[in-house]
Short mmCIF file of C-alpha atoms in Angstrom, two decimals:
data_model
loop_
_atom_site.label_atom_id
_atom_site.label_comp_id
_atom_site.label_asym_id
_atom_site.label_seq_id
_atom_site.Cartn_x
_atom_site.Cartn_y
_atom_site.Cartn_z
CA MET C 1 -14.60 143.61 85.57
CA GLY C 2 -13.15 146.55 83.04
CA GLN C 3 -10.41 147.74 85.46
CA GLY C 4 -6.70 147.24 84.01
CA GLY C 5 -7.82 146.71 80.62
CA GLU C 6 -5.90 148.47 78.77
CA PRO C 7 -2.31 148.92 78.54
CA ARG C 8 -1.86 152.70 78.59
CA ARG C 9 -3.97 152.50 81.96
CA ALA C 10 -1.91 149.81 83.63
CA GLN C 11 1.29 151.37 82.84
CA ALA C 12 -0.13 154.87 84.17
CA TYR C 13 0.25 153.30 87.62
CA ASP C 14 3.71 151.77 87.28
CA GLY C 15 5.48 154.76 89.06
CA GLU C 16 2.97 154.44 91.98
CA LEU C 17 2.99 150.82 91.82
CA GLY C 18 6.78 150.62 91.75
CA ALA C 19 7.25 153.12 94.89
CA ALA C 20 4.64 150.90 96.72
CA VAL C 21 6.36 147.72 96.06
CA ALA C 22 9.52 149.06 97.46
CA ARG C 23 8.33 150.12 100.48
CA ALA C 24 6.26 146.48 101.00
CA GLN C 25 9.60 145.36 100.97
CA ASP C 26 11.01 147.36 103.95
CA GLY C 27 7.66 145.65 105.98
CA ASP C 28 4.92 148.42 104.96
CA GLU C 29 2.00 146.51 104.69
CA ALA C 30 -0.07 149.56 103.65
CA ALA C 31 1.90 149.69 100.90
CA PHE C 32 1.57 145.84 99.90
CA ALA C 33 -2.08 146.60 99.90
CA VAL C 34 -1.41 149.68 97.51
CA ALA C 35 0.02 146.99 94.85
CA TYR C 36 -2.14 144.22 95.52
CA ARG C 37 -5.09 146.88 94.67
CA LEU C 38 -3.10 147.69 91.26
CA VAL C 39 -2.49 144.77 90.08
CA GLN C 40 -5.14 142.84 90.87
CA PRO C 41 -7.84 143.54 88.93
CA GLY C 42 -5.48 142.70 85.81
CA LEU C 43 -4.34 139.33 87.01
CA LEU C 44 -8.01 138.15 87.41
CA GLY C 45 -9.09 139.01 84.50
CA TYR C 46 -5.47 137.47 83.02
CA LEU C 47 -6.66 133.80 85.32
CA ARG C 48 -10.24 134.02 84.21
CA GLY C 49 -9.18 133.88 80.45
CA LEU C 50 -7.27 130.87 81.74
CA VAL C 51 -9.14 129.05 84.29
CA GLY C 52 -12.65 130.73 84.31
CA ASP C 53 -14.64 130.67 87.72
CA ASP C 54 -11.88 129.32 89.52
CA ALA C 55 -9.74 132.60 88.58
CA GLU C 56 -10.10 133.44 92.18
CA ASP C 57 -9.10 130.66 94.09
CA VAL C 58 -6.06 130.76 92.00
CA ALA C 59 -5.34 134.31 92.58
CA SER C 60 -4.96 133.85 96.25
CA ASP C 61 -2.57 130.98 95.41
CA ALA C 62 -0.27 133.30 93.52
CA TRP C 63 -0.55 136.41 95.91
CA LEU C 64 0.89 133.73 99.00
CA GLU C 65 3.10 133.19 96.57
CA ILE C 66 3.99 136.91 95.64
CA ALA C 67 3.96 137.88 99.25
CA ARG C 68 6.28 134.93 100.28
CA ASP C 69 8.78 135.81 98.05
CA LEU C 70 8.47 139.55 97.48
CA GLY C 71 12.05 140.11 99.15
CA ARG C 72 13.68 138.49 96.05
CA PHE C 73 12.00 140.56 92.90
CA ARG C 74 13.76 143.38 91.45
CA GLY C 75 12.50 145.99 89.13
CA ASP C 76 10.05 148.62 88.75
CA GLY C 77 6.14 149.10 88.35
CA ALA C 78 6.21 147.45 85.06
CA GLY C 79 8.26 144.47 86.30
CA PHE C 80 6.33 143.51 89.21
CA ARG C 81 3.59 143.35 86.78
CA GLY C 82 5.14 141.18 84.49
CA TRP C 83 6.19 139.16 87.49
CA THR C 84 3.35 138.62 89.38
CA ALA C 85 1.67 137.55 86.15
CA THR C 86 4.35 134.93 85.81
CA ILE C 87 3.38 133.70 89.21
CA ALA C 88 -0.49 133.66 88.25
CA ARG C 89 0.35 131.65 85.24
CA HIS C 90 2.05 128.57 86.35
CA ARG C 91 -0.13 128.31 89.47
CA ALA C 92 -2.98 128.72 86.68
CA LEU C 93 -1.17 125.50 84.89
CA ASP C 94 -0.61 123.82 87.91
CA HIS C 95 -4.49 124.09 88.29
CA LEU C 96 -5.23 122.92 85.08
CA ARG C 97 -3.30 119.85 85.32
CA ARG C 98 -4.44 119.06 88.68
CA GLN C 99 -8.11 119.24 87.13
CA ARG C 100 -6.98 117.19 84.32
CA VAL C 101 -8.02 119.76 81.89
CA ARG C 102 -5.77 119.95 79.18
CA PRO C 103 -4.71 122.78 77.02
CA ARG C 104 -6.05 122.99 73.58
CA PRO C 105 -3.74 121.88 70.55
CA SER C 106 -1.38 124.75 70.43
CA ALA C 107 -1.63 125.13 74.17
CA LEU C 108 0.84 127.74 76.18
CA GLU C 109 3.23 127.12 72.84
CA GLN C 110 3.31 130.26 71.00
CA ASP C 111 2.80 133.81 72.41
CA VAL C 112 1.88 137.46 73.19
CA LEU C 113 2.76 140.51 70.95
CA GLU C 114 3.51 143.90 69.69
CA LEU C 115 0.52 144.82 68.33
CA PRO C 116 0.84 146.16 64.30
CA GLY C 117 -2.17 147.84 63.98
CA PRO C 118 -4.98 148.10 62.95
CA HIS C 119 -5.95 150.67 65.77
CA THR C 120 -9.94 150.90 65.08
CA THR C 121 -10.27 147.40 65.24
CA HIS C 122 -7.95 147.25 68.14
CA ASP C 123 -9.44 149.59 70.33
CA GLN C 124 -13.23 148.70 69.73
CA ALA C 125 -11.85 145.05 70.22
CA MET C 126 -10.44 146.57 73.58
CA GLU C 127 -13.00 148.15 74.69
CA SER C 128 -15.24 145.42 74.72
CA LEU C 129 -12.85 142.99 76.47
CA SER C 130 -14.42 144.78 79.64
CA THR C 131 -17.09 142.56 79.41
CA GLU C 132 -17.33 138.99 80.81
CA HIS C 133 -18.96 138.14 77.20
CA ALA C 134 -15.87 139.07 75.53
CA LEU C 135 -13.61 137.22 77.93
CA SER C 136 -15.77 134.24 77.37
CA LEU C 137 -14.80 134.83 74.11
CA VAL C 138 -11.37 135.05 74.71
CA ARG C 139 -11.04 131.50 76.35
CA GLU C 140 -12.61 130.03 73.24
CA LEU C 141 -9.15 131.11 70.99
CA PRO C 142 -6.68 129.20 70.71
CA ARG C 143 -4.73 128.98 73.95
CA ASP C 144 -1.55 131.06 72.63
CA GLN C 145 -3.68 133.51 71.29
CA ALA C 146 -5.84 133.90 74.29
CA GLU C 147 -2.75 134.31 76.44
CA ALA C 148 -1.59 137.15 73.84
CA VAL C 149 -4.17 139.24 74.49
CA LEU C 150 -4.97 138.30 77.93
CA LEU C 151 -1.55 139.27 78.87
CA ARG C 152 -1.33 142.41 76.28
CA VAL C 153 -5.07 143.75 77.25
CA VAL C 154 -6.19 142.41 80.30
CA VAL C 155 -2.59 142.95 82.28
CA GLY C 156 -1.73 145.92 80.47
CA LEU C 157 1.88 144.55 79.68
CA ASP C 158 3.83 145.39 76.68
CA GLY C 159 4.99 143.14 73.62
CA PRO C 160 8.70 141.97 75.27
CA ALA C 161 7.17 141.91 78.67
CA ALA C 162 4.34 139.45 77.65
CA ALA C 163 7.11 137.49 76.01
CA ARG C 164 9.71 136.93 79.17
CA VAL C 165 6.05 135.78 80.72
CA LEU C 166 5.24 133.34 77.93
CA GLY C 167 9.22 132.10 77.66
CA LYS C 168 8.71 132.96 74.08
CA ARG C 169 10.08 134.89 71.27
CA PRO C 170 8.98 138.69 70.84
CA GLY C 171 7.50 137.72 67.16
CA ALA C 172 5.78 134.90 67.74
CA VAL C 173 3.77 136.72 70.25
CA ARG C 174 3.36 139.62 68.09
CA THR C 175 1.81 137.57 65.28
CA ALA C 176 -0.36 135.20 68.25
CA ALA C 177 -1.61 138.63 69.45
CA TYR C 178 -2.39 140.00 66.17
CA ARG C 179 -4.24 136.93 65.08
CA GLY C 180 -6.24 136.48 68.22
CA LEU C 181 -7.28 140.13 67.94
CA LYS C 182 -8.61 139.85 64.78
CA ARG C 183 -10.30 136.69 65.44
CA LEU C 184 -12.11 138.56 68.40
CA ALA C 185 -12.84 141.40 66.82
CA ARG C 186 -14.95 139.52 64.05
CA ARG C 187 -16.52 137.99 66.90
CA LEU C 188 -17.42 141.00 68.46
CA GLY C 189 -18.67 142.32 65.38
CA VAL C 190 -16.18 144.74 64.65
CA GLU C 191 -16.11 144.47 60.76
CA ASP C 192 -12.98 143.61 58.67
CA SER C 193 -13.42 146.98 57.14
CA ALA C 194 -12.04 148.41 59.88
CA SER C 195 -8.89 146.90 59.90
CA GLY C 196 -7.39 149.69 57.39
CA GLY C 197 -5.95 147.34 54.99
CA VAL C 198 -3.92 145.55 57.27
CA THR C 199 -2.73 142.18 55.93
CA ASP C 200 -2.10 138.82 57.86
CA ASP C 201 0.93 138.10 56.83
CA GLY C 202 2.31 135.72 59.92
CA PRO C 203 3.74 132.33 59.85
CA ARG C 204 0.94 129.85 58.98
CA THR C 205 2.18 127.41 61.56
CA LEU C 206 1.42 129.89 64.57
CA GLY C 207 -0.78 127.67 66.08
CA GLU C 208 2.12 124.56 66.21
CA SER C 209 4.47 124.14 68.86
CA LYS C 210 8.13 125.47 68.31
#
């Protein structure tokens, strides 16, 4: 699934995406298809990290809602990615509740990011996130860290946008993403020596609800 796997890549399409959304809001069905093509890979990767094999079904539900409420959206391409991620997240949480799958202890309470280096460790972890194996490892992270990494890396949101999706403070999101990537890098075999001496000075109660 590696499409849309890096923020810079997703952001490169924001101009095209914004234009397509504007045309779609005027009733251009072909433009809506363009918006879908640009957003769906990252959105599906995010949902795979939340609900696993049920991601396709949850994504379908999300797109029905996106299409229904498109006229209410106001914003640019980056805003549209954040808006669709918020809708997809709500549908995923509904799905988890229906399936009686309880989130992990820190579930959905802390959040996502604005990565403070290290670029070497970060870039290597990001490249590995294009694999299904890496997505399965992300699902094993505490939920706050998993969502931080998924929104930042797979959906391609910047820090403030990811924080808005989660309804949390950017600082909490930044720490969650940093810790999640650091843990993921270790699991993917990226040694701490690649971290360039970055220190983990975030709050020790990160996994707890605020």
